[in-house]
mmCIF file of C-alpha atoms and ligand atoms in Angstrom:
data_model
loop_
_atom_site.group_PDB
_atom_site.id
_atom_site.type_symbol
_atom_site.label_atom_id
_atom_site.label_comp_id
_atom_site.label_asym_id
_atom_site.label_seq_id
_atom_site.Cartn_x
_atom_site.Cartn_y
_atom_site.Cartn_z
ATOM 1 C CA UNK A 275 -0.091 0.150 -0.033
ATOM 2 C CA UNK A 276 1.470 3.490 -0.861
ATOM 3 C CA UNK A 277 0.982 5.367 2.240
ATOM 4 C CA UNK A 278 2.709 8.355 3.715
ATOM 5 C CA UNK A 279 4.849 6.131 5.739
ATOM 6 C CA UNK A 280 5.992 4.610 2.357
ATOM 7 C CA UNK A 281 7.108 8.056 1.025
ATOM 8 C CA UNK A 282 8.840 8.963 4.288
ATOM 9 C CA UNK A 283 10.797 5.854 4.337
ATOM 10 C CA UNK A 284 11.787 6.164 0.789
ATOM 11 C CA UNK A 285 13.617 9.444 1.615
ATOM 12 C CA UNK A 286 15.102 8.445 5.021
ATOM 13 C CA UNK A 287 16.295 5.202 3.103
ATOM 14 C CA UNK A 288 17.394 7.207 -0.118
ATOM 15 C CA UNK A 289 15.393 5.531 -2.492
ATOM 16 C CA UNK A 290 14.505 8.363 -4.339
ATOM 17 C CA UNK A 291 15.119 7.352 -8.309
ATOM 18 C CA UNK A 292 12.576 9.284 -9.364
ATOM 19 C CA UNK A 293 14.642 12.492 -8.644
ATOM 20 C CA UNK A 294 16.280 14.277 -11.419
ATOM 21 C CA UNK A 295 19.450 16.417 -11.001
ATOM 22 C CA UNK A 296 19.048 18.599 -14.156
ATOM 23 C CA UNK A 297 15.746 20.678 -15.038
ATOM 24 C CA UNK A 298 13.217 18.694 -17.212
ATOM 25 C CA UNK A 299 13.454 19.146 -20.927
ATOM 26 C CA UNK A 300 9.916 18.615 -21.358
ATOM 27 C CA UNK A 301 9.371 21.876 -19.025
ATOM 28 C CA UNK A 302 11.440 23.703 -20.576
ATOM 29 C CA UNK A 303 10.185 23.151 -24.133
ATOM 30 C CA UNK A 304 6.196 22.938 -23.180
ATOM 31 C CA UNK A 305 5.644 25.420 -19.931
ATOM 32 C CA UNK A 306 3.173 28.092 -21.633
ATOM 33 C CA UNK A 307 4.290 31.719 -21.330
ATOM 34 C CA UNK A 308 2.451 33.293 -18.532
ATOM 35 C CA UNK A 309 2.743 36.806 -16.841
ATOM 36 C CA UNK A 310 5.547 37.220 -14.386
ATOM 37 C CA UNK A 311 4.491 36.695 -11.191
ATOM 38 C CA UNK A 312 1.833 33.969 -11.776
ATOM 39 C CA UNK A 313 1.196 31.722 -9.293
ATOM 40 C CA UNK A 314 2.478 28.306 -9.624
ATOM 41 C CA UNK A 315 1.717 25.275 -7.852
ATOM 42 C CA UNK A 316 3.824 22.326 -7.800
ATOM 43 C CA UNK A 317 2.122 19.399 -6.066
ATOM 44 C CA UNK A 318 4.322 16.617 -4.453
ATOM 45 C CA UNK A 319 7.568 18.136 -5.524
ATOM 46 C CA UNK A 320 10.169 16.202 -3.744
ATOM 47 C CA UNK A 321 13.423 18.312 -4.050
ATOM 48 C CA UNK A 322 12.915 18.948 -7.963
ATOM 49 C CA UNK A 323 14.927 21.523 -9.450
ATOM 50 C CA UNK A 324 12.300 22.388 -11.866
ATOM 51 C CA UNK A 325 10.839 24.480 -8.945
ATOM 52 C CA UNK A 326 14.328 26.592 -9.027
ATOM 53 C CA UNK A 327 13.436 26.991 -13.147
ATOM 54 C CA UNK A 328 10.037 28.138 -12.477
ATOM 55 C CA UNK A 329 11.003 30.961 -10.026
ATOM 56 C CA UNK A 330 13.844 32.018 -11.794
ATOM 57 C CA UNK A 331 11.172 32.660 -14.686
ATOM 58 C CA UNK A 332 9.613 35.036 -12.296
ATOM 59 C CA UNK A 333 6.931 33.124 -11.167
ATOM 60 C CA UNK A 334 5.456 32.718 -7.497
ATOM 61 C CA UNK A 335 6.323 29.222 -7.167
ATOM 62 C CA UNK A 336 4.702 27.097 -4.107
ATOM 63 C CA UNK A 337 5.783 23.357 -3.901
ATOM 64 C CA UNK A 338 4.000 21.175 -1.492
ATOM 65 C CA UNK A 339 6.183 18.057 0.087
ATOM 66 C CA UNK A 340 5.358 15.503 2.624
ATOM 67 C CA UNK A 341 8.866 14.543 3.589
ATOM 68 C CA UNK A 342 10.783 17.345 5.594
ATOM 69 C CA UNK A 343 14.017 15.382 4.246
ATOM 70 C CA UNK A 344 13.089 16.493 0.698
ATOM 71 C CA UNK A 345 12.612 19.925 1.891
ATOM 72 C CA UNK A 346 16.121 20.303 3.681
ATOM 73 C CA UNK A 347 17.837 18.951 0.775
ATOM 74 C CA UNK A 348 16.029 21.261 -1.746
ATOM 75 C CA UNK A 349 16.553 24.332 0.255
ATOM 76 C CA UNK A 350 20.486 23.199 1.160
ATOM 77 C CA UNK A 351 21.047 21.871 -2.222
ATOM 78 C CA UNK A 352 20.064 25.061 -3.814
ATOM 79 C CA UNK A 353 22.035 27.201 -1.065
ATOM 80 C CA UNK A 354 18.705 28.933 -0.226
ATOM 81 C CA UNK A 355 17.841 30.937 3.058
ATOM 82 C CA UNK A 356 14.481 30.691 4.087
ATOM 83 C CA UNK A 357 12.176 31.576 6.974
ATOM 84 C CA UNK A 358 9.474 29.103 8.713
ATOM 85 C CA UNK A 359 6.467 29.435 10.230
ATOM 86 C CA UNK A 360 3.391 26.779 10.931
ATOM 87 C CA UNK A 361 0.015 26.887 9.949
ATOM 88 C CA UNK A 362 -2.096 24.142 11.577
ATOM 89 C CA UNK A 363 -0.442 21.046 10.397
ATOM 90 C CA UNK A 364 1.532 22.651 7.505
ATOM 91 C CA UNK A 365 5.110 24.295 8.082
ATOM 92 C CA UNK A 366 5.522 26.959 5.334
ATOM 93 C CA UNK A 367 9.336 27.462 4.239
ATOM 94 C CA UNK A 368 9.625 30.826 2.420
ATOM 95 C CA UNK A 369 12.921 31.708 0.659
ATOM 96 C CA UNK A 370 14.565 34.691 1.098
ATOM 97 C CA UNK A 371 16.114 36.993 -1.480
ATOM 98 C CA UNK A 372 15.178 37.424 -5.100
ATOM 99 C CA UNK A 373 12.923 34.350 -5.925
ATOM 100 C CA UNK A 374 9.482 34.236 -4.774
ATOM 101 C CA UNK A 375 9.434 30.388 -3.646
ATOM 102 C CA UNK A 376 7.672 28.797 -0.967
ATOM 103 C CA UNK A 377 7.807 24.828 0.217
ATOM 104 C CA UNK A 378 4.748 23.772 2.225
ATOM 105 C CA UNK A 379 5.924 20.812 4.240
ATOM 106 C CA UNK A 380 3.108 18.446 4.943
ATOM 107 C CA UNK A 381 0.230 16.464 3.561
ATOM 108 C CA UNK A 382 -0.815 17.900 0.018
ATOM 109 C CA UNK A 383 -4.484 16.995 1.262
ATOM 110 C CA UNK A 384 -4.230 19.149 3.858
ATOM 111 C CA UNK A 385 -3.172 22.111 1.830
ATOM 112 C CA UNK A 386 -6.351 24.419 1.179
ATOM 113 C CA UNK A 387 -4.771 27.639 -0.602
ATOM 114 C CA UNK A 388 -6.464 28.146 -3.924
ATOM 115 C CA UNK A 389 -6.406 30.559 -7.031
ATOM 116 C CA UNK A 390 -3.376 29.426 -8.327
ATOM 117 C CA UNK A 391 -2.610 30.450 -11.903
ATOM 118 C CA UNK A 392 -1.010 27.296 -13.264
ATOM 119 C CA UNK A 393 0.155 23.816 -12.291
ATOM 120 C CA UNK A 394 3.046 21.408 -12.830
ATOM 121 C CA UNK A 395 2.661 18.016 -12.206
ATOM 122 C CA UNK A 396 5.716 16.089 -12.965
ATOM 123 C CA UNK A 397 5.843 12.433 -11.215
ATOM 124 C CA UNK A 398 3.006 13.224 -8.928
ATOM 125 C CA UNK A 399 -0.348 12.230 -10.361
ATOM 126 C CA UNK A 400 1.433 9.201 -11.385
ATOM 127 C CA UNK A 401 2.570 8.694 -7.622
ATOM 128 C CA UNK A 402 -0.612 8.219 -6.375
ATOM 129 C CA UNK A 403 -2.188 4.711 -6.564
ATOM 130 C CA UNK A 404 -5.360 3.983 -8.512
ATOM 131 C CA UNK A 405 -7.830 4.534 -5.243
ATOM 132 C CA UNK A 406 -6.163 7.976 -4.686
ATOM 133 C CA UNK A 407 -6.074 9.205 -8.179
ATOM 134 C CA UNK A 408 -9.196 10.807 -8.533
ATOM 135 C CA UNK A 409 -9.079 12.502 -5.454
ATOM 136 C CA UNK A 410 -5.940 14.056 -6.226
ATOM 137 C CA UNK A 411 -6.779 15.393 -9.387
ATOM 138 C CA UNK A 412 -9.849 16.929 -7.656
ATOM 139 C CA UNK A 413 -8.045 18.165 -4.951
ATOM 140 C CA UNK A 414 -5.443 19.999 -7.421
ATOM 141 C CA UNK A 415 -8.204 21.552 -9.801
ATOM 142 C CA UNK A 416 -9.691 22.931 -6.630
ATOM 143 C CA UNK A 417 -6.634 24.766 -5.802
ATOM 144 C CA UNK A 418 -6.531 26.104 -9.479
ATOM 145 C CA UNK A 419 -8.274 29.501 -10.678
ATOM 146 C CA UNK A 420 -11.031 28.612 -13.493
ATOM 147 C CA UNK A 421 -8.598 29.934 -16.248
ATOM 148 C CA UNK A 422 -5.607 27.979 -14.823
ATOM 149 C CA UNK A 423 -2.983 26.296 -16.841
ATOM 150 C CA UNK A 424 -1.773 22.981 -16.074
ATOM 151 C CA UNK A 425 1.338 21.066 -17.737
ATOM 152 C CA UNK A 426 1.102 17.280 -16.770
ATOM 153 C CA UNK A 427 3.929 14.273 -17.682
ATOM 154 C CA UNK A 428 1.889 11.059 -17.425
ATOM 155 C CA UNK A 429 3.260 7.510 -18.161
ATOM 156 C CA UNK A 430 1.615 4.494 -19.578
ATOM 157 C CA UNK A 431 3.628 1.328 -19.998
ATOM 158 C CA UNK A 432 3.427 -2.346 -20.206
ATOM 159 C CA UNK A 433 4.671 -5.237 -18.548
ATOM 160 C CA UNK A 434 5.296 -5.121 -14.526
ATOM 161 C CA UNK A 435 2.774 -2.333 -13.722
ATOM 162 C CA UNK A 436 3.878 -2.383 -10.175
ATOM 163 C CA UNK A 437 4.228 1.382 -9.239
ATOM 164 C CA UNK A 438 4.990 3.989 -8.171
ATOM 165 C CA UNK A 439 5.224 5.429 -10.838
ATOM 166 C CA UNK A 440 1.894 4.112 -11.656
ATOM 167 C CA UNK A 441 0.922 3.380 -15.427
ATOM 168 C CA UNK A 442 -2.044 5.547 -16.241
ATOM 169 C CA UNK A 443 -4.313 4.776 -19.396
ATOM 170 C CA UNK A 444 -4.103 7.788 -21.536
ATOM 171 C CA UNK A 445 -7.780 7.670 -22.169
ATOM 172 C CA UNK A 446 -8.408 8.029 -18.402
ATOM 173 C CA UNK A 447 -6.550 11.392 -18.395
ATOM 174 C CA UNK A 448 -9.333 13.806 -19.800
ATOM 175 C CA UNK A 449 -11.881 12.129 -17.459
ATOM 176 C CA UNK A 450 -9.474 12.932 -14.483
ATOM 177 C CA UNK A 451 -8.678 16.335 -15.333
ATOM 178 C CA UNK A 452 -11.671 17.454 -17.829
ATOM 179 C CA UNK A 453 -11.926 17.749 -21.528
ATOM 180 C CA UNK A 454 -9.933 20.738 -21.975
ATOM 181 C CA UNK A 455 -6.493 18.786 -21.584
ATOM 182 C CA UNK A 456 -4.812 18.056 -24.447
ATOM 183 C CA UNK A 457 -1.781 15.566 -25.325
ATOM 184 C CA UNK A 458 1.016 17.628 -27.042
ATOM 185 C CA UNK A 459 3.836 15.327 -26.675
ATOM 186 C CA UNK A 460 4.407 11.523 -26.397
ATOM 187 C CA UNK A 461 7.829 9.658 -26.389
ATOM 188 C CA UNK A 462 8.358 5.796 -25.883
ATOM 189 C CA UNK A 463 11.297 5.917 -23.509
ATOM 190 C CA UNK A 464 11.820 2.275 -24.086
ATOM 191 C CA UNK A 465 13.024 2.920 -27.612
ATOM 192 C CA UNK A 466 15.665 5.408 -26.663
ATOM 193 C CA UNK A 467 16.670 4.130 -23.088
ATOM 194 C CA UNK A 468 18.069 0.768 -22.329
ATOM 195 C CA UNK A 469 17.153 0.769 -18.697
ATOM 196 C CA UNK A 470 13.288 0.518 -19.069
ATOM 197 C CA UNK A 471 13.773 -2.233 -21.885
ATOM 198 C CA UNK A 472 15.935 -4.429 -19.253
ATOM 199 C CA UNK A 473 12.918 -3.837 -17.007
ATOM 200 C CA UNK A 474 10.787 -5.738 -19.552
ATOM 201 C CA UNK A 475 8.766 -3.097 -20.884
ATOM 202 C CA UNK A 476 8.353 -2.544 -24.749
ATOM 203 C CA UNK A 477 6.299 0.463 -24.423
ATOM 204 C CA UNK A 478 7.037 3.087 -21.409
ATOM 205 C CA UNK A 479 5.173 6.083 -23.131
ATOM 206 C CA UNK A 480 5.953 9.502 -21.486
ATOM 207 C CA UNK A 481 3.242 12.040 -22.274
ATOM 208 C CA UNK A 482 2.971 15.727 -21.949
ATOM 209 C CA UNK A 483 -0.540 17.065 -21.614
ATOM 210 C CA UNK A 484 -1.711 20.789 -21.300
ATOM 211 C CA UNK A 485 -4.644 22.747 -20.001
ATOM 212 C CA UNK A 486 -4.257 26.074 -21.599
ATOM 213 C CA UNK A 487 -7.277 28.747 -21.607
HETATM 214 C C1 SAM B 47 7.455 10.210 -7.214
HETATM 215 S S1 SAM B 47 8.043 11.412 -6.507
HETATM 216 C C2 SAM B 47 8.257 13.196 -7.309
HETATM 217 C C3 SAM B 47 8.861 14.328 -6.883
HETATM 218 C C4 SAM B 47 8.937 15.547 -7.869
HETATM 219 N N1 SAM B 47 7.925 15.645 -8.280
HETATM 220 C C5 SAM B 47 9.929 15.313 -8.840
HETATM 221 O O1 SAM B 47 9.547 15.488 -9.933
HETATM 222 O O2 SAM B 47 10.907 14.715 -8.586
HETATM 223 C C6 SAM B 47 6.677 11.771 -5.212
HETATM 224 C C7 SAM B 47 6.749 13.080 -4.139
HETATM 225 O O3 SAM B 47 5.454 13.030 -3.546
HETATM 226 C C8 SAM B 47 5.738 12.979 -2.192
HETATM 227 N N2 SAM B 47 4.264 12.994 -1.699
HETATM 228 C C9 SAM B 47 3.784 11.844 -1.709
HETATM 229 N N3 SAM B 47 2.614 11.504 -1.181
HETATM 230 C C10 SAM B 47 2.493 12.908 -0.829
HETATM 231 C C11 SAM B 47 1.145 13.947 -0.023
HETATM 232 N N4 SAM B 47 0.443 13.178 0.247
HETATM 233 N N5 SAM B 47 1.671 15.155 0.086
HETATM 234 C C12 SAM B 47 2.847 15.426 0.039
HETATM 235 N N6 SAM B 47 3.731 15.092 -0.643
HETATM 236 C C13 SAM B 47 3.693 13.758 -0.906
HETATM 237 C C14 SAM B 47 6.747 12.084 -1.889
HETATM 238 O O4 SAM B 47 7.507 12.305 -0.526
HETATM 239 C C15 SAM B 47 7.724 12.169 -2.985
HETATM 240 O O5 SAM B 47 8.762 13.019 -2.717
#
């Protein structure tokens, strides 16, 4: 079962193969041009450097992450100084200096701010088991303004489908996010990356989806 304890343990034992050192190329290629200071939500953010890229574009970035280790590592790795305060069950870490960046430490389902202008989901929806996926997407959509943009990276693969990351049928993406979402790119990683072939996948499709009002 994928519980909060499962993720805390992954961080404690350093099993964080999902983390990417660089900036995700799909983010750079497909992120829509938004006005400066747009409020961007990054659910289940881990210690993703993609948040640095978004903040450097001039957006107000809010990441939400369960693990204090992930948060400390993100702030430390990027040499960021910050102030912390508590709001209910959540710890809010606000970065000092030029970047507008906050990391909310705690359970995403306790996070209730809304009116975000955009959302970046990489390895977040696919981290949610079947039983929580619809709740995750509904909770995320509630955080967004009616005209918000979404950039989503999803996975669909064959073979051993024990996640995370979980394989998500492409047909179910519009059912979850609404009919406005459109697939804008797709790549079978099993063709370009030996690792997926060795794991027994002949298809490991990584697709980029966008809601752009
Ligand atoms: C697969 S990782 C992806 C991290 C990040 N998006 C990235 O691209 O590297 C999923 C992350 O979600 C966090 N997480 C899982 N359940 C959560 C929850 N209920 N609230 C907040 N964070 C959660 C985990 O600790 C983990 O860091």
